[in-house]
mmCIF file of C-alpha atoms in Angstrom:
data_model
loop_
_atom_site.group_PDB
_atom_site.id
_atom_site.type_symbol
_atom_site.label_atom_id
_atom_site.label_comp_id
_atom_site.label_asym_id
_atom_site.label_seq_id
_atom_site.Cartn_x
_atom_site.Cartn_y
_atom_site.Cartn_z
ATOM 1 C CA MET A 12 -0.079 0.066 -0.067
ATOM 2 C CA SER A 13 2.857 2.364 0.817
ATOM 3 C CA ARG A 14 4.388 1.861 -2.690
ATOM 4 C CA ALA A 15 1.371 3.036 -4.673
ATOM 5 C CA PRO A 16 1.431 6.691 -3.494
ATOM 6 C CA ALA A 17 5.235 6.641 -4.048
ATOM 7 C CA ARG A 18 4.752 5.650 -7.704
ATOM 8 C CA GLY A 19 1.986 8.141 -8.135
ATOM 9 C CA ARG A 20 4.148 10.852 -6.836
ATOM 10 C CA ALA A 21 6.990 9.707 -9.296
ATOM 11 C CA ARG A 22 4.691 9.725 -12.143
ATOM 12 C CA GLY A 23 3.357 13.237 -11.074
ATOM 13 C CA GLY A 24 6.909 14.495 -10.901
ATOM 14 C CA ARG A 25 7.718 13.301 -14.296
ATOM 15 C CA LEU A 26 4.569 14.830 -15.666
ATOM 16 C CA VAL A 27 5.451 18.260 -14.182
ATOM 17 C CA LYS A 28 9.018 18.071 -15.590
ATOM 18 C CA ARG A 29 7.465 17.202 -19.035
ATOM 19 C CA ARG A 30 5.148 20.206 -18.735
ATOM 20 C CA ARG A 31 8.094 22.484 -17.784
ATOM 21 C CA ILE A 32 9.990 21.378 -20.777
ATOM 22 C CA LEU A 33 6.923 21.907 -23.077
ATOM 23 C CA ALA A 34 6.380 25.255 -21.548
ATOM 24 C CA LEU A 35 10.064 26.262 -22.167
ATOM 25 C CA ALA A 36 9.914 25.104 -25.797
ATOM 26 C CA VAL A 37 6.819 27.214 -26.214
ATOM 27 C CA CYS A 38 8.618 30.245 -24.888
ATOM 28 C CA CYS A 39 11.747 29.542 -27.150
ATOM 29 C CA SER A 40 9.275 29.279 -30.133
ATOM 30 C CA MET A 41 7.727 32.647 -29.274
ATOM 31 C CA LEU A 42 11.194 34.297 -28.948
ATOM 32 C CA LEU A 43 12.149 32.918 -32.339
ATOM 33 C CA SER A 44 8.965 33.833 -34.027
ATOM 34 C CA GLY A 45 10.778 36.585 -36.200
ATOM 35 C CA CYS A 46 12.582 33.723 -37.882
ATOM 36 C CA SER A 47 9.607 31.469 -38.298
ATOM 37 C CA ALA A 48 9.203 32.482 -42.051
ATOM 38 C CA MET A 49 12.751 31.345 -42.692
ATOM 39 C CA LEU A 50 12.289 28.051 -40.897
ATOM 40 C CA GLU A 51 9.152 27.001 -42.880
ATOM 41 C CA ARG A 52 11.142 24.064 -44.401
ATOM 42 C CA GLY A 53 11.926 21.665 -41.449
ATOM 43 C CA HIS A 54 14.778 20.072 -43.270
ATOM 44 C CA GLU A 55 16.881 23.286 -43.932
ATOM 45 C CA THR A 56 19.243 24.713 -41.171
ATOM 46 C CA VAL A 57 19.720 28.609 -41.698
ATOM 47 C CA SER A 58 21.725 31.215 -39.995
ATOM 48 C CA THR A 59 20.220 34.860 -40.243
ATOM 49 C CA HIS A 60 22.427 37.551 -41.814
ATOM 50 C CA VAL A 61 20.834 40.987 -41.965
ATOM 51 C CA ASP A 62 17.644 40.586 -44.059
ATOM 52 C CA TYR A 63 18.584 37.298 -45.835
ATOM 53 C CA ALA A 64 19.679 33.863 -44.673
ATOM 54 C CA VAL A 65 22.206 31.325 -45.608
ATOM 55 C CA THR A 66 21.087 27.828 -45.792
ATOM 56 C CA GLU A 67 23.390 24.856 -44.895
ATOM 57 C CA ASP A 68 24.130 24.937 -48.680
ATOM 58 C CA GLU A 69 26.008 28.232 -49.086
ATOM 59 C CA SER A 70 25.005 28.533 -52.752
ATOM 60 C CA ILE A 71 21.360 28.973 -51.576
ATOM 61 C CA LEU A 72 20.146 32.037 -49.829
ATOM 62 C CA ARG A 73 16.687 32.954 -48.451
ATOM 63 C CA ALA A 74 15.157 36.373 -48.526
ATOM 64 C CA GLU A 75 11.702 37.894 -47.903
ATOM 65 C CA THR A 76 12.136 41.618 -48.946
ATOM 66 C CA TYR A 77 13.563 43.617 -51.809
ATOM 67 C CA GLN A 78 16.542 44.758 -49.663
ATOM 68 C CA GLY A 79 17.054 41.180 -48.689
ATOM 69 C CA LEU A 80 17.193 40.352 -52.333
ATOM 70 C CA VAL A 81 19.818 43.119 -53.162
ATOM 71 C CA ASN A 82 22.017 42.046 -50.217
ATOM 72 C CA ALA A 83 21.693 38.435 -51.169
ATOM 73 C CA ILE A 84 22.984 39.252 -54.598
ATOM 74 C CA LEU A 85 25.771 41.334 -53.066
ATOM 75 C CA TYR A 86 26.685 38.286 -50.912
ATOM 76 C CA PHE A 87 27.377 36.299 -53.993
ATOM 77 C CA VAL A 88 29.433 39.164 -55.474
ATOM 78 C CA GLY A 89 31.411 39.769 -52.356
ATOM 79 C CA GLY A 90 32.358 36.055 -52.566
ATOM 80 C CA HIS A 91 33.231 36.336 -56.096
ATOM 81 C CA ARG A 92 30.861 33.536 -57.054
ATOM 82 C CA THR A 93 29.808 32.871 -60.553
ATOM 83 C CA LYS A 94 26.520 31.318 -59.714
ATOM 84 C CA GLY A 95 23.874 31.292 -56.896
ATOM 85 C CA THR A 96 20.379 30.702 -55.820
ATOM 86 C CA ILE A 97 17.960 33.018 -53.923
ATOM 87 C CA ARG A 98 14.661 31.592 -52.600
ATOM 88 C CA LEU A 99 12.249 34.438 -51.954
ATOM 89 C CA TYR A 100 9.585 33.455 -49.308
ATOM 90 C CA ASN A 101 6.466 35.507 -48.441
ATOM 91 C CA TYR A 102 7.522 37.922 -51.145
ATOM 92 C CA THR A 103 4.779 40.436 -51.892
ATOM 93 C CA GLY A 104 6.549 42.605 -54.485
ATOM 94 C CA ASP A 105 6.744 42.307 -58.134
ATOM 95 C CA VAL A 106 9.314 39.759 -58.635
ATOM 96 C CA ASP A 107 10.404 40.466 -62.135
ATOM 97 C CA ALA A 108 10.501 44.236 -61.679
ATOM 98 C CA ASP A 109 12.383 44.018 -58.350
ATOM 99 C CA LEU A 110 14.946 41.676 -59.911
ATOM 100 C CA ALA A 111 15.672 44.120 -62.666
ATOM 101 C CA ASN A 112 15.876 46.906 -60.233
ATOM 102 C CA ALA A 113 18.156 44.831 -57.828
ATOM 103 C CA ARG A 114 20.497 43.925 -60.825
ATOM 104 C CA ASP A 115 20.888 47.764 -61.852
ATOM 105 C CA GLU A 116 21.467 48.494 -58.120
ATOM 106 C CA VAL A 117 24.187 46.031 -57.838
ATOM 107 C CA LEU A 118 25.906 46.932 -61.277
ATOM 108 C CA TYR A 119 25.452 50.741 -61.156
ATOM 109 C CA GLU A 120 25.142 51.804 -57.528
ATOM 110 C CA ASP A 121 27.122 49.419 -55.284
ATOM 111 C CA PRO A 122 30.986 50.071 -55.484
ATOM 112 C CA MET A 123 31.951 46.424 -55.603
ATOM 113 C CA GLY A 124 29.384 45.510 -58.085
ATOM 114 C CA ALA A 125 30.207 48.520 -60.479
ATOM 115 C CA PHE A 126 33.933 47.720 -60.104
ATOM 116 C CA SER A 127 34.140 43.943 -60.493
ATOM 117 C CA VAL A 128 31.031 42.651 -62.287
ATOM 118 C CA ARG A 129 30.989 42.431 -66.043
ATOM 119 C CA ALA A 130 27.566 40.779 -66.491
ATOM 120 C CA LEU A 131 24.734 39.572 -64.196
ATOM 121 C CA THR A 132 21.748 37.689 -65.134
ATOM 122 C CA CYS A 133 18.667 36.784 -62.801
ATOM 123 C CA GLU A 134 15.858 34.262 -63.730
ATOM 124 C CA ALA A 135 13.038 33.596 -61.356
ATOM 125 C CA THR A 136 10.817 30.510 -61.262
ATOM 126 C CA ARG A 137 7.716 30.010 -59.018
ATOM 127 C CA ILE A 138 7.879 26.784 -56.992
ATOM 128 C CA LEU A 139 4.979 26.263 -54.718
ATOM 129 C CA THR A 140 5.326 28.606 -51.947
ATOM 130 C CA TYR A 141 8.401 30.554 -52.930
ATOM 131 C CA TYR A 142 10.256 31.893 -55.918
ATOM 132 C CA GLU A 143 13.525 30.555 -56.944
ATOM 133 C CA VAL A 144 16.044 33.057 -58.458
ATOM 134 C CA GLU A 145 18.996 31.638 -60.446
ATOM 135 C CA LEU A 146 21.928 34.010 -60.832
ATOM 136 C CA GLU A 147 24.912 33.794 -63.203
ATOM 137 C CA ILE A 148 27.651 36.501 -62.644
ATOM 138 C CA ALA A 149 30.641 37.235 -64.845
ATOM 139 C CA TYR A 150 33.515 39.367 -63.542
ATOM 140 C CA SER A 151 35.836 41.930 -65.007
ATOM 141 C CA ARG A 152 38.331 41.723 -62.005
ATOM 142 C CA THR A 153 40.177 38.944 -60.379
ATOM 143 C CA VAL A 154 39.801 37.863 -56.784
ATOM 144 C CA GLN A 155 43.242 39.093 -56.108
ATOM 145 C CA GLU A 156 42.393 42.586 -57.455
ATOM 146 C CA VAL A 157 39.275 42.796 -55.314
ATOM 147 C CA THR A 158 40.896 41.559 -52.036
ATOM 148 C CA ALA A 159 43.915 43.870 -52.755
ATOM 149 C CA LEU A 160 41.629 46.960 -52.331
ATOM 150 C CA ARG A 161 42.632 49.452 -49.445
ATOM 151 C CA GLU A 162 39.832 51.327 -47.824
ATOM 152 C CA VAL A 163 40.447 54.940 -46.974
ATOM 153 C CA THR A 164 38.073 57.603 -45.442
ATOM 154 C CA GLY A 165 37.293 61.130 -46.523
ATOM 155 C CA LEU A 166 39.216 63.582 -48.618
ATOM 156 C CA ALA A 167 42.394 63.059 -46.443
ATOM 157 C CA GLY A 168 42.503 59.288 -47.147
ATOM 158 C CA VAL A 169 42.157 59.960 -50.861
ATOM 159 C CA ARG A 170 44.927 62.513 -50.769
ATOM 160 C CA GLN A 171 47.052 59.911 -48.918
ATOM 161 C CA GLU A 172 46.516 57.197 -51.418
ATOM 162 C CA LEU A 173 47.326 59.542 -54.366
ATOM 163 C CA ALA A 174 50.484 60.586 -52.574
ATOM 164 C CA ARG A 175 51.410 56.933 -52.190
ATOM 165 C CA LEU A 176 50.984 56.422 -55.896
ATOM 166 C CA ILE A 177 53.473 59.241 -56.740
ATOM 167 C CA THR A 178 56.040 58.802 -54.046
ATOM 168 C CA GLU A 179 56.218 55.037 -54.762
ATOM 169 C CA GLN A 180 56.479 55.687 -58.421
ATOM 170 C CA ARG A 181 53.629 53.275 -59.375
ATOM 171 C CA GLY A 182 51.636 53.317 -62.601
ATOM 172 C CA SER A 183 48.311 52.836 -61.142
ATOM 173 C CA ALA A 184 46.319 52.926 -57.866
ATOM 174 C CA VAL A 185 42.944 51.430 -56.857
ATOM 175 C CA PHE A 186 41.259 51.935 -53.476
ATOM 176 C CA LEU A 187 37.775 52.244 -51.779
ATOM 177 C CA ALA A 188 37.017 55.623 -50.605
ATOM 178 C CA SER A 189 34.177 56.046 -47.971
ATOM 179 C CA TYR A 190 32.654 59.551 -47.218
ATOM 180 C CA PHE A 191 34.138 60.953 -50.427
ATOM 181 C CA SER A 192 31.848 62.541 -53.015
ATOM 182 C CA GLY A 193 34.286 64.219 -55.165
ATOM 183 C CA ASP A 194 34.122 63.892 -58.988
ATOM 184 C CA HIS A 195 36.759 63.355 -61.602
ATOM 185 C CA THR A 196 37.758 66.884 -61.624
ATOM 186 C CA LEU A 197 38.429 66.881 -57.928
ATOM 187 C CA VAL A 198 40.433 63.579 -58.191
ATOM 188 C CA GLU A 199 42.531 65.032 -60.945
ATOM 189 C CA ARG A 200 43.234 68.189 -59.139
ATOM 190 C CA LEU A 201 44.293 66.162 -56.058
ATOM 191 C CA LEU A 202 46.555 63.983 -58.353
ATOM 192 C CA ASP A 203 48.214 67.095 -59.855
ATOM 193 C CA LEU A 204 48.813 68.460 -56.262
ATOM 194 C CA ALA A 205 50.297 65.080 -55.159
ATOM 195 C CA CYS A 206 52.766 65.188 -58.131
ATOM 196 C CA LEU A 207 53.837 68.819 -57.344
ATOM 197 C CA ASN A 208 54.425 67.743 -53.781
ATOM 198 C CA ALA A 209 57.377 65.860 -55.183
ATOM 199 C CA PRO A 210 59.793 68.370 -56.739
ATOM 200 C CA GLU A 211 62.375 65.769 -57.425
ATOM 201 C CA LEU A 212 59.953 63.568 -59.607
ATOM 202 C CA PHE A 213 59.988 66.056 -62.409
ATOM 203 C CA ARG A 214 58.436 63.757 -65.005
ATOM 204 C CA HIS A 215 55.416 63.396 -62.747
ATOM 205 C CA HIS A 216 54.772 67.207 -63.072
ATOM 206 C CA ASP A 217 53.549 66.768 -66.776
ATOM 207 C CA ILE A 218 52.035 63.427 -67.076
ATOM 208 C CA SER A 219 50.805 63.004 -70.675
ATOM 209 C CA VAL A 220 48.050 60.523 -69.824
ATOM 210 C CA LYS A 221 45.886 60.293 -66.680
ATOM 211 C CA THR A 222 42.956 57.880 -66.655
ATOM 212 C CA ILE A 223 40.571 58.269 -63.651
ATOM 213 C CA SER A 224 37.453 56.142 -62.954
ATOM 214 C CA LEU A 225 35.056 56.184 -60.129
ATOM 215 C CA TYR A 226 32.873 53.177 -59.348
ATOM 216 C CA PRO A 227 30.020 54.146 -59.147
ATOM 217 C CA GLU A 228 30.171 57.635 -60.630
ATOM 218 C CA THR A 229 28.236 59.239 -57.687
ATOM 219 C CA GLY A 230 27.694 58.508 -54.103
ATOM 220 C CA ILE A 231 29.855 58.810 -50.922
ATOM 221 C CA ARG A 232 31.371 55.320 -51.179
ATOM 222 C CA ARG A 233 33.163 54.545 -54.286
ATOM 223 C CA ILE A 234 36.217 52.795 -55.741
ATOM 224 C CA VAL A 235 38.608 55.072 -57.269
ATOM 225 C CA GLU A 236 41.005 53.892 -60.031
ATOM 226 C CA VAL A 237 43.855 56.039 -61.263
ATOM 227 C CA LYS A 238 46.106 55.029 -64.099
ATOM 228 C CA LEU A 239 49.277 57.025 -65.322
ATOM 229 C CA SER A 240 51.092 56.785 -68.620
ATOM 230 C CA TRP A 241 54.261 58.478 -69.960
ATOM 231 C CA GLY A 242 54.585 56.610 -73.248
ATOM 232 C CA GLN A 243 57.280 54.283 -71.711
ATOM 233 C CA SER A 244 57.763 52.002 -68.953
ATOM 234 C CA ILE A 245 57.388 53.175 -65.312
ATOM 235 C CA ASP A 246 60.748 51.666 -64.445
ATOM 236 C CA ALA A 247 62.429 53.902 -67.285
ATOM 237 C CA VAL A 248 60.788 56.916 -65.585
ATOM 238 C CA ALA A 249 61.791 55.906 -62.201
ATOM 239 C CA ALA A 250 65.446 55.512 -63.313
ATOM 240 C CA GLU A 251 65.499 58.887 -64.896
ATOM 241 C CA GLU A 252 63.924 60.556 -61.949
ATOM 242 C CA LYS A 253 66.433 58.947 -59.615
ATOM 243 C CA GLU A 254 69.377 60.274 -61.383
ATOM 244 C CA TYR A 255 67.647 63.777 -61.508
ATOM 245 C CA SER A 256 66.977 63.610 -57.671
ATOM 246 C CA GLN A 257 70.506 63.001 -56.834
ATOM 247 C CA ARG A 258 71.792 65.952 -58.866
ATOM 248 C CA LEU A 259 69.110 68.199 -57.485
ATOM 249 C CA GLU A 260 69.870 67.154 -53.898
ATOM 250 C CA THR A 261 73.554 67.692 -54.536
ATOM 251 C CA ALA A 262 72.978 71.262 -55.942
ATOM 252 C CA ALA A 263 70.642 72.148 -52.997
ATOM 253 C CA ALA A 264 73.190 70.808 -50.429
ATOM 254 C CA ALA A 265 75.997 72.991 -52.005
ATOM 255 C CA LEU A 266 73.872 76.105 -51.891
ATOM 256 C CA LEU A 267 72.632 75.549 -48.412
ATOM 257 C CA GLU A 268 76.358 74.944 -47.159
ATOM 258 C CA ALA A 269 77.346 78.177 -48.912
ATOM 259 C CA ASN A 270 74.505 80.140 -47.387
ATOM 260 C CA PRO A 271 74.052 79.190 -43.745
ATOM 261 C CA PRO A 272 71.015 80.486 -41.730
ATOM 262 C CA ALA A 273 71.378 83.389 -39.367
ATOM 263 C CA GLY A 274 69.639 81.445 -36.540
ATOM 264 C CA GLU A 275 69.175 77.714 -35.660
ATOM 265 C CA GLY A 276 67.261 77.059 -38.882
ATOM 266 C CA TYR A 277 66.367 78.693 -42.179
ATOM 267 C CA THR A 278 63.462 81.153 -42.555
ATOM 268 C CA VAL A 279 61.302 81.275 -45.624
ATOM 269 C CA GLU A 280 62.891 84.526 -46.458
ATOM 270 C CA GLU A 281 66.396 83.232 -46.338
ATOM 271 C CA LEU A 282 65.475 80.190 -48.606
ATOM 272 C CA ALA A 283 63.812 82.579 -51.010
ATOM 273 C CA ALA A 284 66.903 84.708 -51.034
ATOM 274 C CA ILE A 285 68.948 81.576 -52.108
ATOM 275 C CA VAL A 286 66.509 80.879 -55.076
ATOM 276 C CA ARG A 287 66.593 84.425 -56.076
ATOM 277 C CA ALA A 288 70.315 84.558 -56.239
ATOM 278 C CA SER A 289 70.776 81.134 -57.899
ATOM 279 C CA ASN A 290 68.267 81.417 -60.973
ATOM 280 C CA GLY A 291 68.984 83.197 -64.190
ATOM 281 C CA GLY A 292 65.614 85.061 -64.401
ATOM 282 C CA PRO A 293 62.801 84.624 -66.634
ATOM 283 C CA GLY A 294 63.622 83.012 -69.954
ATOM 284 C CA GLY A 295 60.470 83.350 -72.036
ATOM 285 C CA ARG A 296 59.739 80.426 -74.293
ATOM 286 C CA ASN A 297 63.049 78.947 -73.252
ATOM 287 C CA ALA A 298 62.448 79.042 -69.538
ATOM 288 C CA SER A 299 62.985 75.869 -67.853
ATOM 289 C CA PRO A 300 60.302 74.283 -65.547
ATOM 290 C CA LEU A 301 63.030 72.337 -63.573
ATOM 291 C CA ALA A 302 63.941 72.955 -59.971
ATOM 292 C CA LEU A 303 67.694 71.893 -60.807
ATOM 293 C CA ASP A 304 67.959 74.613 -63.512
ATOM 294 C CA ALA A 305 66.572 77.300 -61.058
ATOM 295 C CA LEU A 306 69.419 76.389 -58.752
ATOM 296 C CA SER A 307 72.003 76.293 -61.375
ATOM 297 C CA GLY A 308 71.750 79.705 -62.858
ATOM 298 C CA GLU A 309 69.576 78.913 -65.819
ATOM 299 C CA PRO A 310 66.530 80.909 -67.063
ATOM 300 C CA VAL A 311 63.461 79.430 -65.535
ATOM 301 C CA SER A 312 59.745 79.742 -65.551
ATOM 302 C CA ASP A 313 57.446 80.158 -62.455
ATOM 303 C CA MET A 314 57.185 76.283 -62.302
ATOM 304 C CA GLY A 315 61.038 75.907 -61.949
ATOM 305 C CA LEU A 316 61.266 78.625 -59.215
ATOM 306 C CA LEU A 317 58.462 77.101 -57.168
ATOM 307 C CA MET A 318 59.840 73.549 -57.432
ATOM 308 C CA ALA A 319 63.246 74.872 -56.371
ATOM 309 C CA MET A 320 61.811 76.677 -53.437
ATOM 310 C CA GLU A 321 59.643 73.683 -52.493
ATOM 311 C CA HIS A 322 62.627 71.329 -52.600
ATOM 312 C CA LEU A 323 64.625 73.803 -50.402
ATOM 313 C CA CYS A 324 61.818 73.975 -47.787
ATOM 314 C CA ARG A 325 61.517 70.290 -47.609
ATOM 315 C CA GLN A 326 65.311 69.980 -47.306
ATOM 316 C CA CYS A 327 65.231 72.312 -44.323
ATOM 317 C CA GLY A 328 62.145 71.040 -42.681
ATOM 318 C CA VAL A 329 59.740 74.006 -43.445
ATOM 319 C CA GLU A 330 56.139 72.897 -44.107
ATOM 320 C CA VAL A 331 55.205 73.577 -47.624
ATOM 321 C CA GLU A 332 52.624 72.553 -50.290
ATOM 322 C CA PRO A 333 51.722 73.775 -53.848
ATOM 323 C CA VAL A 334 48.490 75.552 -54.800
ATOM 324 C CA SER A 335 46.741 75.407 -58.128
ATOM 325 C CA GLY A 336 44.721 78.649 -58.392
ATOM 326 C CA SER A 337 43.101 81.014 -60.891
ATOM 327 C CA ASP A 338 46.428 82.567 -61.836
ATOM 328 C CA GLY A 339 48.700 79.465 -62.044
ATOM 329 C CA LEU A 340 50.764 77.953 -59.363
ATOM 330 C CA TRP A 341 52.216 79.150 -56.088
ATOM 331 C CA LEU A 342 53.095 77.715 -52.727
ATOM 332 C CA ILE A 343 51.762 77.898 -49.129
ATOM 333 C CA VAL A 344 54.533 77.916 -46.446
ATOM 334 C CA ALA A 345 54.624 77.767 -42.703
ATOM 335 C CA THR A 346 56.244 80.820 -40.902
ATOM 336 C CA PRO A 347 56.219 81.788 -37.277
ATOM 337 C CA GLU A 348 53.291 84.121 -37.979
ATOM 338 C CA GLY A 349 51.256 81.314 -39.456
ATOM 339 C CA TYR A 350 50.681 79.909 -42.954
ATOM 340 C CA ARG A 351 51.366 82.214 -45.832
ATOM 341 C CA HIS A 352 50.925 82.202 -49.712
ATOM 342 C CA LEU A 353 54.216 82.584 -51.571
ATOM 343 C CA LEU A 354 53.992 83.826 -55.173
ATOM 344 C CA PRO A 355 56.712 82.986 -57.840
ATOM 345 C CA GLN A 356 57.170 86.782 -58.556
ATOM 346 C CA GLY A 357 58.965 86.982 -55.215
ATOM 347 C CA LEU A 358 61.601 84.459 -56.382
ATOM 348 C CA TYR A 359 62.948 86.136 -59.509
ATOM 349 C CA PRO A 360 66.174 88.081 -59.134
ATOM 350 C CA THR A 361 65.819 91.417 -57.491
ATOM 351 C CA GLN A 362 66.003 94.410 -59.990
ATOM 352 C CA GLU A 363 69.420 96.250 -59.671
ATOM 353 C CA VAL A 364 69.787 100.129 -59.129
ATOM 354 C CA ASP A 365 70.400 101.970 -62.435
ATOM 355 C CA GLU A 366 74.085 103.137 -62.002
ATOM 356 C CA GLU A 367 73.781 105.550 -64.888
ATOM 357 C CA ASP A 368 71.091 107.579 -63.195
ATOM 358 C CA PRO A 369 72.110 108.270 -59.765
ATOM 359 C CA ASP A 370 68.867 110.171 -59.090
ATOM 360 C CA ALA A 371 66.722 107.126 -59.963
ATOM 361 C CA GLU A 372 64.786 105.630 -57.101
ATOM 362 C CA PRO A 373 65.719 101.970 -56.046
ATOM 363 C CA PRO A 374 63.105 99.480 -57.256
ATOM 364 C CA GLU A 375 60.599 98.504 -54.724
ATOM 365 C CA PRO A 376 61.062 94.990 -53.316
ATOM 366 C CA VAL A 377 58.490 92.583 -54.499
ATOM 367 C CA GLN A 378 56.257 91.233 -51.816
ATOM 368 C CA LEU A 379 56.924 87.632 -51.046
ATOM 369 C CA LEU A 380 54.340 86.367 -48.608
ATOM 370 C CA TYR A 381 50.514 86.992 -48.498
ATOM 371 C CA THR A 382 47.529 86.367 -46.219
ATOM 372 C CA ASP A 383 44.303 84.994 -47.542
ATOM 373 C CA GLN A 384 42.943 88.510 -47.387
ATOM 374 C CA GLU A 385 45.782 90.101 -49.292
ATOM 375 C CA LEU A 386 45.776 87.463 -51.941
ATOM 376 C CA ALA A 387 42.037 87.672 -52.482
ATOM 377 C CA ALA A 388 42.350 91.497 -52.729
ATOM 378 C CA LEU A 389 44.631 90.923 -55.688
ATOM 379 C CA GLY A 390 41.789 88.952 -57.495
ATOM 380 C CA ARG A 391 43.402 85.482 -56.888
ATOM 381 C CA GLU A 392 41.101 82.545 -56.423
ATOM 382 C CA TRP A 393 42.047 79.070 -55.176
ATOM 383 C CA PRO A 394 40.268 75.989 -53.651
ATOM 384 C CA ALA A 395 40.529 77.081 -50.061
ATOM 385 C CA GLY A 396 38.994 73.890 -48.600
ATOM 386 C CA LEU A 397 42.052 71.917 -49.942
ATOM 387 C CA HIS A 398 44.703 74.086 -48.191
ATOM 388 C CA PRO A 399 45.604 75.618 -44.848
ATOM 389 C CA VAL A 400 44.142 79.034 -43.817
ATOM 390 C CA CYS A 401 46.573 81.824 -44.218
ATOM 391 C CA GLU A 402 45.258 84.077 -41.515
ATOM 392 C CA ASP A 403 46.978 87.150 -39.777
ATOM 393 C CA TYR A 404 46.215 85.999 -36.270
ATOM 394 C CA ALA A 405 47.816 88.844 -34.599
ATOM 395 C CA ALA A 406 45.965 91.421 -36.509
ATOM 396 C CA THR A 407 42.635 89.455 -35.878
ATOM 397 C CA ALA A 408 43.463 89.189 -32.173
ATOM 398 C CA GLN A 409 44.078 92.919 -31.979
ATOM 399 C CA MET A 410 40.747 93.635 -33.966
ATOM 400 C CA ASP A 411 38.833 91.380 -31.577
ATOM 401 C CA LEU A 412 40.448 93.136 -28.553
ATOM 402 C CA GLY A 413 39.286 96.513 -29.941
ATOM 403 C CA HIS A 414 35.739 95.388 -30.322
ATOM 404 C CA ASP A 415 35.716 93.985 -26.811
ATOM 405 C CA LEU A 416 36.964 97.313 -25.481
ATOM 406 C CA GLU A 417 34.260 99.083 -27.263
#
């Protein structure tokens, strides 16, 4: 008699446990209700990924929305796959129209698709409760080209990659730029500035062919491709520039040794004086654009003077960068008073006093450095957003103090 209640209690305990397990299963199913549409087919194991899912067969994806369809196509493109299948469940849109739109979005709006996909075909078939979309993808780029892409951010990142292209003397560069909405004109301007940032690479100052491609054309996330051509091999150009660079460095070192600075380091004015005393003045059509000629007594153009000045600044640790403005080229240099514009007119030899006319007044010295306000007053324009501000901070502070006193 005593055993019956014990068996009853045991059965009751097992029943309670089963009910608890059942309740737990129900709770889990409720928590996973958002995935229920993807789990319709009991024999498929899926893992969710954004708004599409990968089945146990990685060549088959599942999606329910248009964005899921687009992302599923991009999944295959990102894996550089030539074929793939997408199953559309509970899809309420126009499948054929959405497939055409998704194809165009991948080919013409997505950076990787626009850059690497040559052809993309999509065919949909209705199968009971879902649509099965078969993809075929052909590529214009290799896996190695895609995986080698570097990603940079913003205008600064683009400038950095273009600088690497020039300083490493490569023939091309391809990179992914995020938060960059510039067009072909801006990239070409940045490329020209990068070339002028290397005075010793004289062949880069006048590249005959520059091909710039953006994938896609618009947007804030694009792949940028730049190709350079000189009509000869890049190795031949690099060898020529190496020999020139050595000669330029030797000439600059000799001038700096012969003209030591008054203080611990050279000022911009002292370096400008060296350039003025070293060049042969304007040479008209025969003027040389080379920094080496400007430091060797030859008649030179504005380009030659500016490249010579830039090279001396870099040799002496003075911050400097070229500017391409409305009236040609000039430099921005760092001074103790702040950044200043330096025009080529101040680098030509100083006019001498007319000895035959003792009563003649000596020529006024040409102004060398300008603030933004002074340069704008001369009618000059330049892309200010690409360069440091050249502000007279002392004068501005004095004006602010005067306003405060009022």
